[in-house]
């Protein structure tokens, strides 16, 4: 089980300190949402911020690229210090080429699915990815409510991974995860939890510890 706090919900006037807080409290990854205003309506930040985050933590940087044709920027994020790069099925013209390039750059490759996207689109790529990311909300904004139907999607991916013997596949869930529903998400088969608003509302360090308690 791994917890990946989403810095999208952090206080950016104290970004370094907030990263240190969740890092010290036991977070496993640092989740960074890259949005371009095209694939999703919001715009967040790019490789420069990822590089700044890299300078304040040794934890793996879990970079979630919600941008059109992310293959164009993979080298930039590798140079910035990304360890895991997840791209959206819906945003890649040539998904296999993009995933292959991530791995060529010696980063772990993840593939994300929007809520309305079928698990079937992963049938021919499962063996080539390190992570499958299920969006619990429609991407673009923090603070949304988890869509309950996504529990079934998590279960289906978990079963496929079991059937294929993909013991090292990480199943990440991002969007709408709170202390009230994280246990159900884990029970469905997720082993990497992304949480933003629920961690950075109040005391981030204490919230990380509480999440970790409920995940096990």
Tab-separated table of C-alpha atoms in Angstrom:
chain	number	residue	atom	x	y	z
A	1	UNK	CA	0.000	0.000	0.000
A	2	UNK	CA	1.250	3.457	-0.906
A	3	UNK	CA	-0.090	6.960	-0.246
A	4	UNK	CA	0.575	9.692	-2.808
A	5	UNK	CA	-0.500	13.151	-1.549
A	6	UNK	CA	-1.606	15.418	-4.386
A	7	UNK	CA	0.186	18.742	-4.198
A	8	UNK	CA	-2.553	20.366	-6.260
A	9	UNK	CA	-4.398	20.954	-2.980
A	10	UNK	CA	-1.361	22.185	-1.044
A	11	UNK	CA	-0.733	25.781	-0.037
A	12	UNK	CA	1.614	26.917	-2.802
A	13	UNK	CA	2.914	29.771	-0.683
A	14	UNK	CA	4.411	27.057	1.560
A	15	UNK	CA	4.941	24.269	-0.966
A	16	UNK	CA	8.351	23.138	0.257
A	17	UNK	CA	7.224	22.989	3.875
A	18	UNK	CA	4.031	21.115	3.016
A	19	UNK	CA	6.017	18.532	1.069
A	20	UNK	CA	8.350	18.073	4.038
A	21	UNK	CA	5.345	17.585	6.339
A	22	UNK	CA	3.740	14.791	4.302
A	23	UNK	CA	7.156	13.288	3.583
A	24	UNK	CA	8.030	13.082	7.286
A	25	UNK	CA	4.564	11.709	8.142
A	26	UNK	CA	5.113	8.662	5.935
A	27	UNK	CA	3.834	9.507	2.436
A	28	UNK	CA	5.258	7.086	-0.118
A	29	UNK	CA	5.015	9.199	-3.281
A	30	UNK	CA	4.504	12.881	-4.079
A	31	UNK	CA	1.718	13.281	-6.644
A	32	UNK	CA	2.011	16.144	-9.132
A	33	UNK	CA	-0.902	16.982	-11.449
A	34	UNK	CA	0.141	18.528	-14.760
A	35	UNK	CA	-2.787	20.189	-16.591
A	36	UNK	CA	-2.626	22.067	-19.883
A	37	UNK	CA	-6.002	23.774	-20.279
A	38	UNK	CA	-6.654	21.602	-23.353
A	39	UNK	CA	-7.183	18.015	-22.213
A	40	UNK	CA	-8.748	19.427	-19.046
A	41	UNK	CA	-10.116	22.945	-18.503
A	42	UNK	CA	-7.680	23.823	-15.730
A	43	UNK	CA	-4.021	24.882	-15.986
A	44	UNK	CA	-1.628	23.977	-13.177
A	45	UNK	CA	2.166	23.856	-13.538
A	46	UNK	CA	4.949	22.276	-15.549
A	47	UNK	CA	8.431	20.832	-15.320
A	48	UNK	CA	9.892	23.854	-13.490
A	49	UNK	CA	7.718	23.167	-10.436
A	50	UNK	CA	8.495	19.446	-10.609
A	51	UNK	CA	12.186	20.324	-10.543
A	52	UNK	CA	11.631	22.523	-7.477
A	53	UNK	CA	9.765	19.711	-5.718
A	54	UNK	CA	12.592	17.313	-6.538
A	55	UNK	CA	14.964	19.557	-4.600
A	56	UNK	CA	13.054	19.155	-1.314
A	57	UNK	CA	12.238	15.419	-1.214
A	58	UNK	CA	13.789	12.073	-2.008
A	59	UNK	CA	10.387	10.388	-2.341
A	60	UNK	CA	9.409	9.180	-5.828
A	61	UNK	CA	7.677	11.893	-7.842
A	62	UNK	CA	4.391	10.554	-9.205
A	63	UNK	CA	3.685	12.804	-12.204
A	64	UNK	CA	0.149	12.652	-13.604
A	65	UNK	CA	0.061	14.262	-17.052
A	66	UNK	CA	-3.407	15.511	-17.934
A	67	UNK	CA	-2.247	17.029	-21.192
A	68	UNK	CA	-2.723	16.413	-24.905
A	69	UNK	CA	0.019	14.348	-26.552
A	70	UNK	CA	2.237	14.122	-23.462
A	71	UNK	CA	4.991	12.416	-25.448
A	72	UNK	CA	6.127	15.913	-26.446
A	73	UNK	CA	7.250	16.709	-22.892
A	74	UNK	CA	8.569	13.444	-21.494
A	75	UNK	CA	12.232	14.449	-21.710
A	76	UNK	CA	11.478	17.684	-19.832
A	77	UNK	CA	9.900	15.824	-16.933
A	78	UNK	CA	12.677	13.255	-16.871
A	79	UNK	CA	15.218	16.082	-16.525
A	80	UNK	CA	13.057	17.666	-13.808
A	81	UNK	CA	13.274	14.505	-11.708
A	82	UNK	CA	10.067	12.559	-12.369
A	83	UNK	CA	10.153	8.898	-11.331
A	84	UNK	CA	6.692	7.792	-12.473
A	85	UNK	CA	4.843	9.358	-15.411
A	86	UNK	CA	1.188	8.537	-15.990
A	87	UNK	CA	-0.531	9.532	-19.232
A	88	UNK	CA	-4.184	9.362	-20.208
A	89	UNK	CA	-5.455	6.857	-22.749
A	90	UNK	CA	-7.754	9.584	-24.071
A	91	UNK	CA	-4.904	12.070	-24.634
A	92	UNK	CA	-2.459	9.875	-26.574
A	93	UNK	CA	-2.691	9.346	-30.309
A	94	UNK	CA	-0.203	6.477	-30.027
A	95	UNK	CA	-0.439	5.113	-26.501
A	96	UNK	CA	2.032	2.237	-26.872
A	97	UNK	CA	4.670	4.560	-28.351
A	98	UNK	CA	4.192	6.982	-25.461
A	99	UNK	CA	4.445	4.260	-22.810
A	100	UNK	CA	7.525	2.816	-24.516
A	101	UNK	CA	9.189	6.219	-24.536
A	102	UNK	CA	8.544	6.705	-20.813
A	103	UNK	CA	10.316	3.437	-20.126
A	104	UNK	CA	13.153	4.254	-22.518
A	105	UNK	CA	13.756	7.325	-20.359
A	106	UNK	CA	14.075	5.024	-17.326
A	107	UNK	CA	10.852	6.137	-15.645
A	108	UNK	CA	7.941	3.963	-14.566
A	109	UNK	CA	4.983	4.178	-16.939
A	110	UNK	CA	1.377	4.592	-15.888
A	111	UNK	CA	-1.837	4.749	-17.904
A	112	UNK	CA	-4.908	6.613	-16.630
A	113	UNK	CA	-8.579	6.080	-17.446
A	114	UNK	CA	-11.292	8.723	-17.175
A	115	UNK	CA	-14.530	7.591	-15.477
A	116	UNK	CA	-16.370	6.874	-18.749
A	117	UNK	CA	-13.445	5.019	-20.356
A	118	UNK	CA	-13.670	1.228	-20.444
A	119	UNK	CA	-11.012	-0.982	-18.904
A	120	UNK	CA	-10.958	-2.846	-22.245
A	121	UNK	CA	-8.746	-0.180	-23.801
A	122	UNK	CA	-5.901	-1.504	-21.634
A	123	UNK	CA	-6.098	-5.058	-23.004
A	124	UNK	CA	-3.112	-4.639	-25.313
A	125	UNK	CA	-0.974	-2.509	-23.007
A	126	UNK	CA	-1.285	-4.155	-19.573
A	127	UNK	CA	2.003	-6.021	-19.952
A	128	UNK	CA	3.859	-2.801	-20.783
A	129	UNK	CA	2.823	-0.574	-17.886
A	130	UNK	CA	3.825	-0.310	-14.246
A	131	UNK	CA	0.677	1.448	-13.067
A	132	UNK	CA	-3.005	1.655	-14.006
A	133	UNK	CA	-4.683	4.798	-12.683
A	134	UNK	CA	-8.442	4.881	-12.192
A	135	UNK	CA	-9.889	8.388	-12.065
A	136	UNK	CA	-12.461	8.568	-9.286
A	137	UNK	CA	-13.734	11.867	-10.712
A	138	UNK	CA	-13.647	13.627	-14.051
A	139	UNK	CA	-10.185	15.190	-14.239
A	140	UNK	CA	-9.453	18.858	-13.979
A	141	UNK	CA	-10.280	20.104	-10.498
A	142	UNK	CA	-9.597	19.175	-6.877
A	143	UNK	CA	-12.339	18.688	-4.284
A	144	UNK	CA	-14.804	16.623	-6.339
A	145	UNK	CA	-16.906	13.726	-5.008
A	146	UNK	CA	-15.811	10.159	-5.749
A	147	UNK	CA	-17.970	8.330	-8.330
A	148	UNK	CA	-19.074	5.042	-6.655
A	149	UNK	CA	-19.209	3.122	-9.956
A	150	UNK	CA	-15.409	3.374	-10.098
A	151	UNK	CA	-15.153	0.716	-7.396
A	152	UNK	CA	-16.253	-1.842	-9.992
A	153	UNK	CA	-13.588	-0.588	-12.407
A	154	UNK	CA	-10.912	-0.998	-9.732
A	155	UNK	CA	-12.113	-4.558	-9.073
A	156	UNK	CA	-11.988	-5.409	-12.777
A	157	UNK	CA	-8.426	-4.139	-13.156
A	158	UNK	CA	-7.388	-6.019	-10.030
A	159	UNK	CA	-8.868	-9.257	-11.410
A	160	UNK	CA	-7.168	-8.799	-14.780
A	161	UNK	CA	-3.846	-8.195	-13.047
A	162	UNK	CA	-4.351	-11.381	-11.005
A	163	UNK	CA	-5.341	-13.415	-14.063
A	164	UNK	CA	-2.281	-12.192	-15.977
A	165	UNK	CA	0.053	-12.695	-13.037
A	166	UNK	CA	0.981	-9.009	-12.977
A	167	UNK	CA	2.027	-9.014	-9.343
A	168	UNK	CA	3.945	-5.748	-9.614
A	169	UNK	CA	1.194	-3.712	-11.305
A	170	UNK	CA	0.250	-0.746	-9.146
A	171	UNK	CA	-3.435	0.204	-9.203
A	172	UNK	CA	-3.711	3.876	-8.344
A	173	UNK	CA	-6.932	5.771	-7.674
A	174	UNK	CA	-7.087	9.550	-7.950
A	175	UNK	CA	-10.015	11.838	-7.210
A	176	UNK	CA	-12.491	12.157	-4.384
A	177	UNK	CA	-10.634	9.937	-1.914
A	178	UNK	CA	-11.375	10.789	1.710
A	179	UNK	CA	-10.914	9.154	5.098
A	180	UNK	CA	-14.531	7.980	4.809
A	181	UNK	CA	-14.132	6.020	1.563
A	182	UNK	CA	-10.451	5.049	1.385
A	183	UNK	CA	-11.086	1.642	2.983
A	184	UNK	CA	-13.649	0.755	0.302
A	185	UNK	CA	-11.228	1.816	-2.442
A	186	UNK	CA	-8.475	-0.340	-0.948
A	187	UNK	CA	-10.852	-3.277	-0.511
A	188	UNK	CA	-11.722	-3.021	-4.219
A	189	UNK	CA	-8.077	-3.639	-5.095
A	190	UNK	CA	-6.275	-0.289	-5.166
A	191	UNK	CA	-2.760	-0.211	-3.747
A	192	UNK	CA	-1.781	3.409	-4.439
A	193	UNK	CA	-4.050	6.114	-3.048
A	194	UNK	CA	-3.961	9.723	-4.209
A	195	UNK	CA	-5.541	12.247	-1.852
A	196	UNK	CA	-5.405	16.014	-2.070
A	197	UNK	CA	-8.129	18.044	-0.395
A	198	UNK	CA	-8.542	15.458	2.371
A	199	UNK	CA	-4.852	15.720	3.252
A	200	UNK	CA	-4.250	19.447	2.909
A	201	UNK	CA	-7.384	20.548	4.756
A	202	UNK	CA	-6.178	20.902	8.325
A	203	UNK	CA	-2.913	19.313	9.468
A	204	UNK	CA	-1.283	17.526	6.493
A	205	UNK	CA	1.053	15.436	8.615
A	206	UNK	CA	-1.690	14.144	10.906
A	207	UNK	CA	-3.989	13.520	7.945
A	208	UNK	CA	-1.315	11.424	6.221
A	209	UNK	CA	-0.935	9.298	9.362
A	210	UNK	CA	-4.706	8.791	9.592
A	211	UNK	CA	-4.918	7.784	5.920
A	212	UNK	CA	-2.161	5.240	6.393
A	213	UNK	CA	-3.981	3.736	9.384
A	214	UNK	CA	-7.170	3.271	7.374
A	215	UNK	CA	-5.382	1.861	4.331
A	216	UNK	CA	-4.033	-1.168	6.170
